[in-house]
Tab-separated table of C-alpha atoms and ligand atoms in Angstrom:
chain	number	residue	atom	x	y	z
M	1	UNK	CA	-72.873	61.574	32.303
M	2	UNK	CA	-73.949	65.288	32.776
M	3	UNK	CA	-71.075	67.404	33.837
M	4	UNK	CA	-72.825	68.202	37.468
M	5	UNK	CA	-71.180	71.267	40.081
M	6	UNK	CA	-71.940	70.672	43.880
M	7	UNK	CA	-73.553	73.998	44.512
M	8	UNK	CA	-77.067	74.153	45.364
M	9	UNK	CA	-78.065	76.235	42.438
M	10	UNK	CA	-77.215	73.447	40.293
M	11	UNK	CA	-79.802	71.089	41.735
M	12	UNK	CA	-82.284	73.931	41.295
M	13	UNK	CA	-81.530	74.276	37.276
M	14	UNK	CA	-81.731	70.230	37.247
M	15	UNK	CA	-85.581	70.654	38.882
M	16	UNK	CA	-86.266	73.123	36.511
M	17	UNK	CA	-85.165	70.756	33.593
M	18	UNK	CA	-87.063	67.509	35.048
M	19	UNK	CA	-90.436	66.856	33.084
M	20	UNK	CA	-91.554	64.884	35.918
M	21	UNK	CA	-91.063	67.454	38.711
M	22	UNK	CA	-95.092	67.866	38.779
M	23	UNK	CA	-95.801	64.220	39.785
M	24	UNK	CA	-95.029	65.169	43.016
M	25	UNK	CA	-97.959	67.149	43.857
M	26	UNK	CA	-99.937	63.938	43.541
M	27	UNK	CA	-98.154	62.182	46.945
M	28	UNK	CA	-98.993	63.287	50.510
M	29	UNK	CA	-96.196	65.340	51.361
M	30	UNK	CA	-96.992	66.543	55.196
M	31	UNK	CA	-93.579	68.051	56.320
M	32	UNK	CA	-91.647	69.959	53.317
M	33	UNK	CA	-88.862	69.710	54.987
M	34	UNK	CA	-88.717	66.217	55.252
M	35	UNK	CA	-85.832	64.801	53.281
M	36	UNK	CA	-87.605	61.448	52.392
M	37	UNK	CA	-84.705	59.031	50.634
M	38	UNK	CA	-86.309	55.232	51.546
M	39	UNK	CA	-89.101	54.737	48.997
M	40	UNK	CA	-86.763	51.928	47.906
M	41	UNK	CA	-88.355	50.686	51.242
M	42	UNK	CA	-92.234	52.081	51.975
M	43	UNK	CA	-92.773	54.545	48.984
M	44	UNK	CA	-94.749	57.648	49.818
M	45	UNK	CA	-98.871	57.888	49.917
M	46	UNK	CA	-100.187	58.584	46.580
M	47	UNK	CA	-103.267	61.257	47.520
M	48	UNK	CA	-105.899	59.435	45.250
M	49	UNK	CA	-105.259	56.347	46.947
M	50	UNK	CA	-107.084	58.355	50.541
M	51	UNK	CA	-110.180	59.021	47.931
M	52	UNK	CA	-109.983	55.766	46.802
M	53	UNK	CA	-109.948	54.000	50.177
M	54	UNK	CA	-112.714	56.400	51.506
M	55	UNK	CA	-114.794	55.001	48.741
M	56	UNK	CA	-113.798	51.269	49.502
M	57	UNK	CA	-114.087	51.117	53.075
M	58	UNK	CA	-117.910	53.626	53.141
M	59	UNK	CA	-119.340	51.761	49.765
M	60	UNK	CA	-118.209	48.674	48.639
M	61	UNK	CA	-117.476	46.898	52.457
M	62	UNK	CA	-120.115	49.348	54.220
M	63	UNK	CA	-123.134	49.407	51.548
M	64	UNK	CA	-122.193	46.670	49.336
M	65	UNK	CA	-121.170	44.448	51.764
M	66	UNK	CA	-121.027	40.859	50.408
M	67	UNK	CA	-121.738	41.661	46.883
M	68	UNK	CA	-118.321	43.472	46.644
M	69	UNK	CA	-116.830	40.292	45.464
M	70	UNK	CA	-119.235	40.103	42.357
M	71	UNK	CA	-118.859	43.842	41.498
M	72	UNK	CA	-114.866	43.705	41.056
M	73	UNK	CA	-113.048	42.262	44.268
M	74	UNK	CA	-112.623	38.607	42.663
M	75	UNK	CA	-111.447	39.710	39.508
M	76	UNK	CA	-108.560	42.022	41.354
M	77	UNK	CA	-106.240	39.763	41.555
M	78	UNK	CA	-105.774	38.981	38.093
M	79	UNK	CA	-106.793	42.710	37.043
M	80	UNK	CA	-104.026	44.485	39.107
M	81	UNK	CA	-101.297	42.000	37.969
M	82	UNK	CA	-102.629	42.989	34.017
M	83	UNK	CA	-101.360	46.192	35.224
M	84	UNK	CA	-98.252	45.216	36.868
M	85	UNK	CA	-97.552	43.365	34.114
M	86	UNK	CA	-96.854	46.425	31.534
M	87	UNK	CA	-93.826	47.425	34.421
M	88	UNK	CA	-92.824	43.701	33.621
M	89	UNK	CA	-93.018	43.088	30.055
M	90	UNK	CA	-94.821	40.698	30.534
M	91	UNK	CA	-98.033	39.750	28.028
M	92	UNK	CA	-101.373	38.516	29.429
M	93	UNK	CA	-102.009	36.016	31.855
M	94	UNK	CA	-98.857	35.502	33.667
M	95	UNK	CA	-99.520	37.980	36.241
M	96	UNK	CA	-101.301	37.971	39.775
M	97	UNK	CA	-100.990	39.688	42.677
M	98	UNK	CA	-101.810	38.704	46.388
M	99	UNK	CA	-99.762	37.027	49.784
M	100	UNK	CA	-96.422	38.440	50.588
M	101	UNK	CA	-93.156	38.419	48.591
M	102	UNK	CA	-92.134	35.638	50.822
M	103	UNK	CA	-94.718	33.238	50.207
M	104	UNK	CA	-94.664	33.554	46.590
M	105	UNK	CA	-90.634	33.080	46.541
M	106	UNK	CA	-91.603	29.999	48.202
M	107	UNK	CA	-94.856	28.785	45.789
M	108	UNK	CA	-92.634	29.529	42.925
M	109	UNK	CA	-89.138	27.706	44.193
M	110	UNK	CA	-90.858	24.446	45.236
M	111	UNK	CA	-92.777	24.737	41.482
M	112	UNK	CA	-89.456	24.921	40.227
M	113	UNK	CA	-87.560	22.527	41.983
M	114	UNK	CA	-90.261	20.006	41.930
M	115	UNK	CA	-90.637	20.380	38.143
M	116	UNK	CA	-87.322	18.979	37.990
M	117	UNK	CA	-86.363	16.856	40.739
M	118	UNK	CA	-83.349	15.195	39.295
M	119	UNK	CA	-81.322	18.405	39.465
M	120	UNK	CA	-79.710	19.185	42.840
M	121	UNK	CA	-78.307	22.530	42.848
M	122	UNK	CA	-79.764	25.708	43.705
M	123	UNK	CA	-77.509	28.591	42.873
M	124	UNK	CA	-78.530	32.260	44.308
M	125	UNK	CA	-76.176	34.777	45.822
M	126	UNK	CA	-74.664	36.284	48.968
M	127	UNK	CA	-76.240	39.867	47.690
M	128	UNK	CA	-80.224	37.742	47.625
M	129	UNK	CA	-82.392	39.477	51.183
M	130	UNK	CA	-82.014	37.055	53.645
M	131	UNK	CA	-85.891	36.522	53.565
M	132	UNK	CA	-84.949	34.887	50.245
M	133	UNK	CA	-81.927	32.649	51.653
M	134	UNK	CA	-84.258	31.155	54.488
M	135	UNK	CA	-87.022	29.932	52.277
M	136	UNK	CA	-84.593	28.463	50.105
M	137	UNK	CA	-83.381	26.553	53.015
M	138	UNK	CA	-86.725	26.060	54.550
M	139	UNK	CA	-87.776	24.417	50.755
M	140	UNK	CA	-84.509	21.834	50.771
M	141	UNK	CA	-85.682	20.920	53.991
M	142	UNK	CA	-89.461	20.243	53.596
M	143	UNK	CA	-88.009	18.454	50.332
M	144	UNK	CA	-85.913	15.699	52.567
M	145	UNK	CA	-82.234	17.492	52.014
M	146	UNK	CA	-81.459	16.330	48.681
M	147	UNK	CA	-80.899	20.035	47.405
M	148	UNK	CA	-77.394	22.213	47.726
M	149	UNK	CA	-77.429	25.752	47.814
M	150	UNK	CA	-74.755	27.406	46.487
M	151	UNK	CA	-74.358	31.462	47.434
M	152	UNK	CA	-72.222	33.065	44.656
M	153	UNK	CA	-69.636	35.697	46.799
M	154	UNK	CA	-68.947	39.202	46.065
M	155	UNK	CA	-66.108	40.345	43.711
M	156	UNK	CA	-63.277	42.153	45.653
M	157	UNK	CA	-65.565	45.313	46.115
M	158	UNK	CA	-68.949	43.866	47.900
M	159	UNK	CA	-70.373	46.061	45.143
M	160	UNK	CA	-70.526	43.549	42.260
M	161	UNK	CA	-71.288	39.921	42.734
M	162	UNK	CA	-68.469	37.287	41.825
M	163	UNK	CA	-70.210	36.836	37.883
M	164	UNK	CA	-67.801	34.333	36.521
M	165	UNK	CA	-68.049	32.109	39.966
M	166	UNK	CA	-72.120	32.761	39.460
M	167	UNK	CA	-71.225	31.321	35.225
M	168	UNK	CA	-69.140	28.057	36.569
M	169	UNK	CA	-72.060	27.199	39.221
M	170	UNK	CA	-74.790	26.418	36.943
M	171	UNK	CA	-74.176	23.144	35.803
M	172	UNK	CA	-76.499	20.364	34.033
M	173	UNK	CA	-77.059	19.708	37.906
M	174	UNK	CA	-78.880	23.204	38.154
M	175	UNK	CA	-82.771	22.773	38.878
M	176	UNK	CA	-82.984	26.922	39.323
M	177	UNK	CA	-80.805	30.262	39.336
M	178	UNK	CA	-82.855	32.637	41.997
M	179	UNK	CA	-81.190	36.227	42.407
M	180	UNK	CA	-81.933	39.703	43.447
M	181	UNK	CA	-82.559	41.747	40.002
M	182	UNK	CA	-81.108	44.848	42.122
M	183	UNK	CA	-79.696	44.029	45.198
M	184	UNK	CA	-81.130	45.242	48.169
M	185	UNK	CA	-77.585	46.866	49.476
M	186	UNK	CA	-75.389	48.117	46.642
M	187	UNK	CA	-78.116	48.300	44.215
M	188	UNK	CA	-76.162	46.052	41.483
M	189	UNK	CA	-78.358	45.280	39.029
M	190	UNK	CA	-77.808	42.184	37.022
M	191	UNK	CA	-78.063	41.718	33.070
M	192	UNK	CA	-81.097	39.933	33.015
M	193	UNK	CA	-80.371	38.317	29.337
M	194	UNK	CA	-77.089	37.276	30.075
M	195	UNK	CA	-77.949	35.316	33.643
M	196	UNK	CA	-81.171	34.108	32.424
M	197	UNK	CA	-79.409	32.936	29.140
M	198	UNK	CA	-76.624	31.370	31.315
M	199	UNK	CA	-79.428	28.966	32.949
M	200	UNK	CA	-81.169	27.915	30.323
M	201	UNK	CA	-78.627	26.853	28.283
M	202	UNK	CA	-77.621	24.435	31.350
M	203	UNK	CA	-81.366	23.408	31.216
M	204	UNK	CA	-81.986	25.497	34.614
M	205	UNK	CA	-85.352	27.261	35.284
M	206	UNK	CA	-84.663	31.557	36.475
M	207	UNK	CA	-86.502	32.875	39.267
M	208	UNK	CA	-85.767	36.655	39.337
M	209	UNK	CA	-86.611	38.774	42.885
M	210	UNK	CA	-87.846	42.037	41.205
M	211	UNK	CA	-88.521	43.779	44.730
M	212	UNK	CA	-86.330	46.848	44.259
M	213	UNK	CA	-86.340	47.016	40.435
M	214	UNK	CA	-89.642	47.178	39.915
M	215	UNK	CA	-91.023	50.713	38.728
M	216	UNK	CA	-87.310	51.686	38.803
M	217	UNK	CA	-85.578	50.061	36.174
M	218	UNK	CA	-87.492	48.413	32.997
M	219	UNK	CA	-87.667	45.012	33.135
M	220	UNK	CA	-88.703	42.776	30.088
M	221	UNK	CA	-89.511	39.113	31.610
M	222	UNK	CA	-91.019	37.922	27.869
M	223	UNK	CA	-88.217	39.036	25.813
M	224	UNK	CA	-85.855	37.173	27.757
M	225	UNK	CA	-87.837	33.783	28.300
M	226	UNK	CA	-87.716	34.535	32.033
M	227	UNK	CA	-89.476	31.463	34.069
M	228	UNK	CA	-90.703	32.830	37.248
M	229	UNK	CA	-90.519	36.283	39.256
M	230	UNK	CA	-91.525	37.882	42.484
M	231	UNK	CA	-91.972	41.203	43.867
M	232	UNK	CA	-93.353	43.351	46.198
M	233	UNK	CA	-95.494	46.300	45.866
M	234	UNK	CA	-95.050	49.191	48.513
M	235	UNK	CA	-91.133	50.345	47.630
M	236	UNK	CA	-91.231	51.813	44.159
M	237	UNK	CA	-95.150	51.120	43.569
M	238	UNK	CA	-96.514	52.896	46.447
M	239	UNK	CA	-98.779	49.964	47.574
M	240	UNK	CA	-98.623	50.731	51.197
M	241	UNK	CA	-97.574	48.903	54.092
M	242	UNK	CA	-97.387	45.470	53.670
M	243	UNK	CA	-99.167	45.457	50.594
M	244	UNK	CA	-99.780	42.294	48.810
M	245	UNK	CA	-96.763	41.146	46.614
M	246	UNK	CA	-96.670	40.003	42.559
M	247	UNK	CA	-95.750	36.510	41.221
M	248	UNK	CA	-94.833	36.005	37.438
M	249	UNK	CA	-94.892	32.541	35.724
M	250	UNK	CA	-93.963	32.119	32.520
M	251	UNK	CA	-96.841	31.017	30.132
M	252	UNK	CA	-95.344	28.058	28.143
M	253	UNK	CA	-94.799	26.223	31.654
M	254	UNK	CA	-97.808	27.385	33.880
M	255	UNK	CA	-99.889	24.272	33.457
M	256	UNK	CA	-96.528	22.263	33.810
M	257	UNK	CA	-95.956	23.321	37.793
M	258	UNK	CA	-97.758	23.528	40.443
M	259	UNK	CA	-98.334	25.656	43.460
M	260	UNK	CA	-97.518	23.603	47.001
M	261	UNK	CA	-100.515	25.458	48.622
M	262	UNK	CA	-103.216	24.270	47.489
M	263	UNK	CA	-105.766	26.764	48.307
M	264	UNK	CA	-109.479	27.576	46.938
M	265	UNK	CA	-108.485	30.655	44.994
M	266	UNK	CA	-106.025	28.533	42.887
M	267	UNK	CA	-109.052	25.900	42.418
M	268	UNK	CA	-110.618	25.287	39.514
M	269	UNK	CA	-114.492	26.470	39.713
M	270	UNK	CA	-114.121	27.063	43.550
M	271	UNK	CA	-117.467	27.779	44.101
M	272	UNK	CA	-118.531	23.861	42.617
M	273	UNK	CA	-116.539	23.038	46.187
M	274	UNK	CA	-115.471	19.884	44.937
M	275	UNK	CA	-113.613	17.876	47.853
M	276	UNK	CA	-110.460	17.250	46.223
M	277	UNK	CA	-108.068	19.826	44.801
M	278	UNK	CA	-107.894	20.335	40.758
M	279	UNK	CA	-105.898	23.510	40.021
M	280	UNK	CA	-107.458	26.076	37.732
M	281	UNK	CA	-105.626	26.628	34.353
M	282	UNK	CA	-102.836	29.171	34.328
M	283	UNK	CA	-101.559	31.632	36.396
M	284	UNK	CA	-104.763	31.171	38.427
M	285	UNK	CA	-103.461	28.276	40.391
M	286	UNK	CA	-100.740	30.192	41.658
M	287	UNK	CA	-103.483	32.381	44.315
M	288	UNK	CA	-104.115	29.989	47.580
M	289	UNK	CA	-106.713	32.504	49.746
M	290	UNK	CA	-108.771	35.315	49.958
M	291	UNK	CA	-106.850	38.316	48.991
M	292	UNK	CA	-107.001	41.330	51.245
M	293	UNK	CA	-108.973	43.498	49.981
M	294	UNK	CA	-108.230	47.037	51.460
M	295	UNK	CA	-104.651	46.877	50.930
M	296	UNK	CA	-105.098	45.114	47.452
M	297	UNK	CA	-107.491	47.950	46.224
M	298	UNK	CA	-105.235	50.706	47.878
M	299	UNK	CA	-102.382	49.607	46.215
M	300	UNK	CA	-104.298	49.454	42.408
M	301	UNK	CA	-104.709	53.120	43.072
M	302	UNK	CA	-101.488	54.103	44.133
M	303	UNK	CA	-100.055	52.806	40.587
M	304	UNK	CA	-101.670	55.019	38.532
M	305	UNK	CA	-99.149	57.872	37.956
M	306	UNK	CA	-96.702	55.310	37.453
M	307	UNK	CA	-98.309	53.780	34.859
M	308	UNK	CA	-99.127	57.522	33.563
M	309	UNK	CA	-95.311	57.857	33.518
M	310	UNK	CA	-94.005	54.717	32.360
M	311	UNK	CA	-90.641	53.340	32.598
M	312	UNK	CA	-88.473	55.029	30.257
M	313	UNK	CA	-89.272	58.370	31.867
M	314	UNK	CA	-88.695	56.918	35.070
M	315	UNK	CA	-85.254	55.207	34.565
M	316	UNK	CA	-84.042	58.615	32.668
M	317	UNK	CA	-84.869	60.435	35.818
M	318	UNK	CA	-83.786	57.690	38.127
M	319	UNK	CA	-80.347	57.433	36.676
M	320	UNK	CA	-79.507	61.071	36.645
M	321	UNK	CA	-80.819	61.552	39.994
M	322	UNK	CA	-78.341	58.117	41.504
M	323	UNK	CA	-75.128	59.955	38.863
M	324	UNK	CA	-76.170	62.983	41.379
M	325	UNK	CA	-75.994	61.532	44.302
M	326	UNK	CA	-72.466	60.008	43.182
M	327	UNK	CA	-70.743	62.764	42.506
M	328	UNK	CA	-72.186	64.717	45.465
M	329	UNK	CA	-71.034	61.499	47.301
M	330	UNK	CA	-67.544	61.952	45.757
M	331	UNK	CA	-67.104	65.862	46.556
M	332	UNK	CA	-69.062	66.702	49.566
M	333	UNK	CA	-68.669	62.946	51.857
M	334	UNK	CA	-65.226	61.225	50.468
M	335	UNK	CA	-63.264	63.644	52.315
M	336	UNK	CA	-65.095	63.034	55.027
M	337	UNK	CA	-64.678	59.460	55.153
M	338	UNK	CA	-67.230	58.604	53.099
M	339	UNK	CA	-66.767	55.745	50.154
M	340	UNK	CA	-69.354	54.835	47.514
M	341	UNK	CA	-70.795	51.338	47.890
M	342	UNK	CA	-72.582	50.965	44.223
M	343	UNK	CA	-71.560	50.537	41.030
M	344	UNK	CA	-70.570	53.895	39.077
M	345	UNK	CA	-71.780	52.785	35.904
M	346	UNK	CA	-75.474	53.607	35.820
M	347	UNK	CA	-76.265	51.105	33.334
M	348	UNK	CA	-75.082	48.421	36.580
M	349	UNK	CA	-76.997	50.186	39.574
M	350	UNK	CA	-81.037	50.341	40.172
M	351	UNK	CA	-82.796	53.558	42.259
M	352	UNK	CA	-80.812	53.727	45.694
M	353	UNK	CA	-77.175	53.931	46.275
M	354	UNK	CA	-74.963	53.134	49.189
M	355	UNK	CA	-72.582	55.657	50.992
M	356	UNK	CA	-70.404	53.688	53.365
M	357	UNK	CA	-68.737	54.797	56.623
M	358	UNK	CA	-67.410	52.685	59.497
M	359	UNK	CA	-69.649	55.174	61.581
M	360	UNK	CA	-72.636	54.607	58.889
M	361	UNK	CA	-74.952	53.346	62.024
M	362	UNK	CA	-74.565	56.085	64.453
M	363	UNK	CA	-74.782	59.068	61.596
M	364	UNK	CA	-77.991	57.215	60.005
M	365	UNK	CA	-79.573	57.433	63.544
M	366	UNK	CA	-78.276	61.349	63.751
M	367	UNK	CA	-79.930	62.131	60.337
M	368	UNK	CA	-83.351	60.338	61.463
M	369	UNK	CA	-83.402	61.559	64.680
M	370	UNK	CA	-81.937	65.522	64.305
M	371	UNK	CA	-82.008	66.645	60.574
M	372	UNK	CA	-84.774	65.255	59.194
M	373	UNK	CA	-83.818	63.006	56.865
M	374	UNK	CA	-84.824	59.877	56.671
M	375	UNK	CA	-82.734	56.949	54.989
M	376	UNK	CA	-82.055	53.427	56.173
M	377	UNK	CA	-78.988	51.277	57.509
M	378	UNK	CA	-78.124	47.882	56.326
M	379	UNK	CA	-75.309	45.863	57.657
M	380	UNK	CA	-72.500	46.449	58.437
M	381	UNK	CA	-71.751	49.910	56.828
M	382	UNK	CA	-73.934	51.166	54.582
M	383	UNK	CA	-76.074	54.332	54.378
M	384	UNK	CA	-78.538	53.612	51.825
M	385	UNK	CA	-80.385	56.264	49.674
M	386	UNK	CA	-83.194	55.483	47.664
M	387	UNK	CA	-84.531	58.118	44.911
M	388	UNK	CA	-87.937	57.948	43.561
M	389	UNK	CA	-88.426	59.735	40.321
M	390	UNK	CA	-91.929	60.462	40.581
M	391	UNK	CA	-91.609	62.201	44.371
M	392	UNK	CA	-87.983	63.027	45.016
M	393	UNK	CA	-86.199	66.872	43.798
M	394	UNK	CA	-83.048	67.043	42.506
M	395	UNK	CA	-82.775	69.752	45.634
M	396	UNK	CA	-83.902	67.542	48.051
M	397	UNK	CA	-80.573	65.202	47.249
M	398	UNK	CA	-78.301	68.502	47.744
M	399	UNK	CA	-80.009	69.236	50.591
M	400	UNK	CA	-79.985	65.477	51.837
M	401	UNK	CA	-76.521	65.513	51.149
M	402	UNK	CA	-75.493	68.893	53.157
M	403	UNK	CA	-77.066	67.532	56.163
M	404	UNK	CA	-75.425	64.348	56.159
M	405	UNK	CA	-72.005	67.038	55.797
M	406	UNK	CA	-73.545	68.970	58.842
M	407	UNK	CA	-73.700	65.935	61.099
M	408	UNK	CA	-70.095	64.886	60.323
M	409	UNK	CA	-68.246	68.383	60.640
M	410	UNK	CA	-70.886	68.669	64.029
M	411	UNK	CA	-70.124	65.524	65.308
M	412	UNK	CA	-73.399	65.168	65.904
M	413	UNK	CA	-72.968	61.333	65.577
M	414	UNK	CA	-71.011	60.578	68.773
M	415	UNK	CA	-73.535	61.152	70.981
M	416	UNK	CA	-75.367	57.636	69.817
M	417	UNK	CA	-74.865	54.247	71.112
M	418	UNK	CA	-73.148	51.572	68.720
M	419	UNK	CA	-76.077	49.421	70.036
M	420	UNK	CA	-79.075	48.675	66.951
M	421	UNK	CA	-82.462	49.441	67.253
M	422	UNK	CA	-84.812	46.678	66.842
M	423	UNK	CA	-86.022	48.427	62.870
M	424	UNK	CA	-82.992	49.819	61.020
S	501	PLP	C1	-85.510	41.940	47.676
S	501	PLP	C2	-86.536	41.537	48.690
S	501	PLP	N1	-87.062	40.303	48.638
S	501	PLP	C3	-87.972	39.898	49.533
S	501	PLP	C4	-88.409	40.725	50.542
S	501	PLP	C5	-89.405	40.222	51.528
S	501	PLP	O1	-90.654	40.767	51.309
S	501	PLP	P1	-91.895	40.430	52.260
S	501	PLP	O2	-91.532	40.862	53.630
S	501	PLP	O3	-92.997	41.273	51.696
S	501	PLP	O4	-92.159	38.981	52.162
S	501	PLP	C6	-87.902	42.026	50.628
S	501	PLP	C7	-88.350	42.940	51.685
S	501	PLP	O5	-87.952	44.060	51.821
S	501	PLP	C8	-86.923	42.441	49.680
S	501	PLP	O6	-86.383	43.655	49.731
């Protein structure tokens, strides 16, 4: 770890240093002195994506008009998740994007489960997003009940989930493992190998949430046999607001399982409109309906200086800009009643970190609502911080940090009710 000093002229010296520092110019930054730490949430607006949708929305809907979907629209599906795919490592053909994270957790858990319908348990995590949780018990129900859940608990820390309890649960009786490849609260990242190893030696099928690892941590779904994975575009990626989500399947079982929606863009030759439903080979069959176009195209273009980048870059800056933001954690917050709530190894922890405070609701509000910065609160103490290589300075985190410093040794908290807004 780099031997880091709190003052500010330190983070200066560390911009100077950072080869990516010049990516920034390429995102819509309005207000400079915006401190923006959530693109672990809605990442910022790549530039070239307003070009891009100016184009879109005046020439291919306005002039071209129905013939959009022969000139490029069809195909986007399947050509955006090519390009996902080299953030996945993940070959050809087992990539497609479209519909939300949500609905392709749920196409790919009732694959799974129904590939194998002997096997009982479902094993996942008390760290998993709750969106994750309810489809999983929305699934065992639409299956008739004959599925148990089991939700592996946190180690003594709520940092690091409970890994031998998570090695004991997957039994012969396992049908899938389903986890969080960076939790969405401490930002623990799991060893992909070792989990994914862990279920298929019991014979269970992996179904990795990649939502807030993707485009910050490499990820290599084909070296590790990985089954199935799910993600969503608009933290890291810069999609956009609700843009449409990724699904991975795993090319030795994609014409083994089968999507529960049946829809026509997961049909084979869906323009023969053949009454009954044969799915097309492939990853193909995992698409159900038509894919929204202005958000899918928007978020093609915001990729592109991530893919300029690539992912070693990005994890070198990512990890020494989360070290940062522990140590300034450490000496400017602890004695302020501050503790961290991720892992300190970097080699454990994705692109955001956790500060915790038994006032963390009240001084998030304070820093959205008086010093211009903008991070998010998660339940029931935790200050999360998200740091996107390709947009965030190395003096933006000091300066993040000395305003969080202001608002204690101010007080400035006190003045806001306990009470939660409806967004946090
Ligand atoms: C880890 C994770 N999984 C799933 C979701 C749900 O995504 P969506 O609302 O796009 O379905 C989110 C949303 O933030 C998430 O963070």
């Amino acid at each position: 770890m780099t031997n880091f000093s709190p003052s500010r002229e330190f983070a200066k010296q560390l911009d100077q240093q950072d080869s990516l520092a010049s990516y920034r110019e390429q995102f819509i930054i309005n207000d400079p002195d915006l401190i923006y730490l959530d693109g672990n949430s809605l990442g910022r607006l790549p530039k070239s994506v307003i070009e891009r949708m100016k184009k879109v929305v005046e020439e291919e809907w306005g002039t071209d008009l129905i013939r959009g979907w022969n000139k490029g629209w069809w195909e986007s599906p399947s050509r955006i998740g090519e390009k996902i795919a080299t953030l996945l490592g993940a070959r050809e053909e087992q990539v497609v994007v479209g519909d939300q994270t949500s609905i392709n957790l749920f196409k790919l858990v009732t694959a799974a489960l129904t590939f194998q319908p002997q096997k009982k348990r479902i094993i996942t995590d008390t760290f998993n997003f709750p969106s994750d949780l309810y489809i999983l018990q929305g699934i065992v129900r639409l299956l008739g009940n004959r599925h148990e859940i089991i939700r592996i608990g946190a180690q003594d820390d709520d940092i690091t989930p409970d890994l031998a309890a998570l090695e004991n649960a997957i039994t012969e009786d396992t049908a899938l493992v389903t986890l969080s490849h960076v939790t969405f609260k401490s930002g623990y990242l799991y060893d992909m190998a070792h989990v994914t190893e862990l279920a298929h030696c019991k014979g269970a099928l992996i179904l990795w949430d990649l939502s807030h690892s993707v485009g910050a941590v490499p990820i290599e779904l084909d070296k590790y046999d990985v089954d199935f994975a799910i993600g969503c575009t608009y933290k890291y990626l810069n999609g956009g607001p609700g843009a449409p989500a990724f699904l991975y399947v795993n090319k030795a079982i994609q014409n083994d399982v089968t999507s529960p929606i049946w829809g026509w863009w997961g049909q084979n030759n869906p323009f023969a409109f053949n009454l009954d439903y044969q799915p097309a080979p492939g990853i193909q069959r995992f698409l159900a309906g038509t894919a929204p176009m202005l958000s899918t195209l928007a978020m093609e273009e915001a990729l592109t200086p991530l893919l300029d980048v690539g992912m070693d870059a990005l994890r070198a800056k990512s990890i020494l800009m989360t070290d940062y933001a522990s140590f300034l954690t450490d000496h400017l917050l602890a004695p302020l009643g501050f503790s961290l709530g991720s892992p300190r190894d970097s080699a454990e922890r994705g692109s955001h970190i956790s500060i915790r405070h038994k006032e963390g609701y009240r001084i998030n509000r304070a820093m959205i609502e008086e010093m211009n910065v903008i991070p998010d609160f998660r339940e029931p103490d935790n200050i999360r911080l998200g740091f996107a290589p390709l947009y965030i300075s190395f003096a933006d985190i000091w300066e993040g940090f000395d305003r969080i410093r202001k608002v204690m040794e101010e007080e400035r908290y006190e003045k806001y009710p306990k009470q939660r807004l409806v967004v946090t």
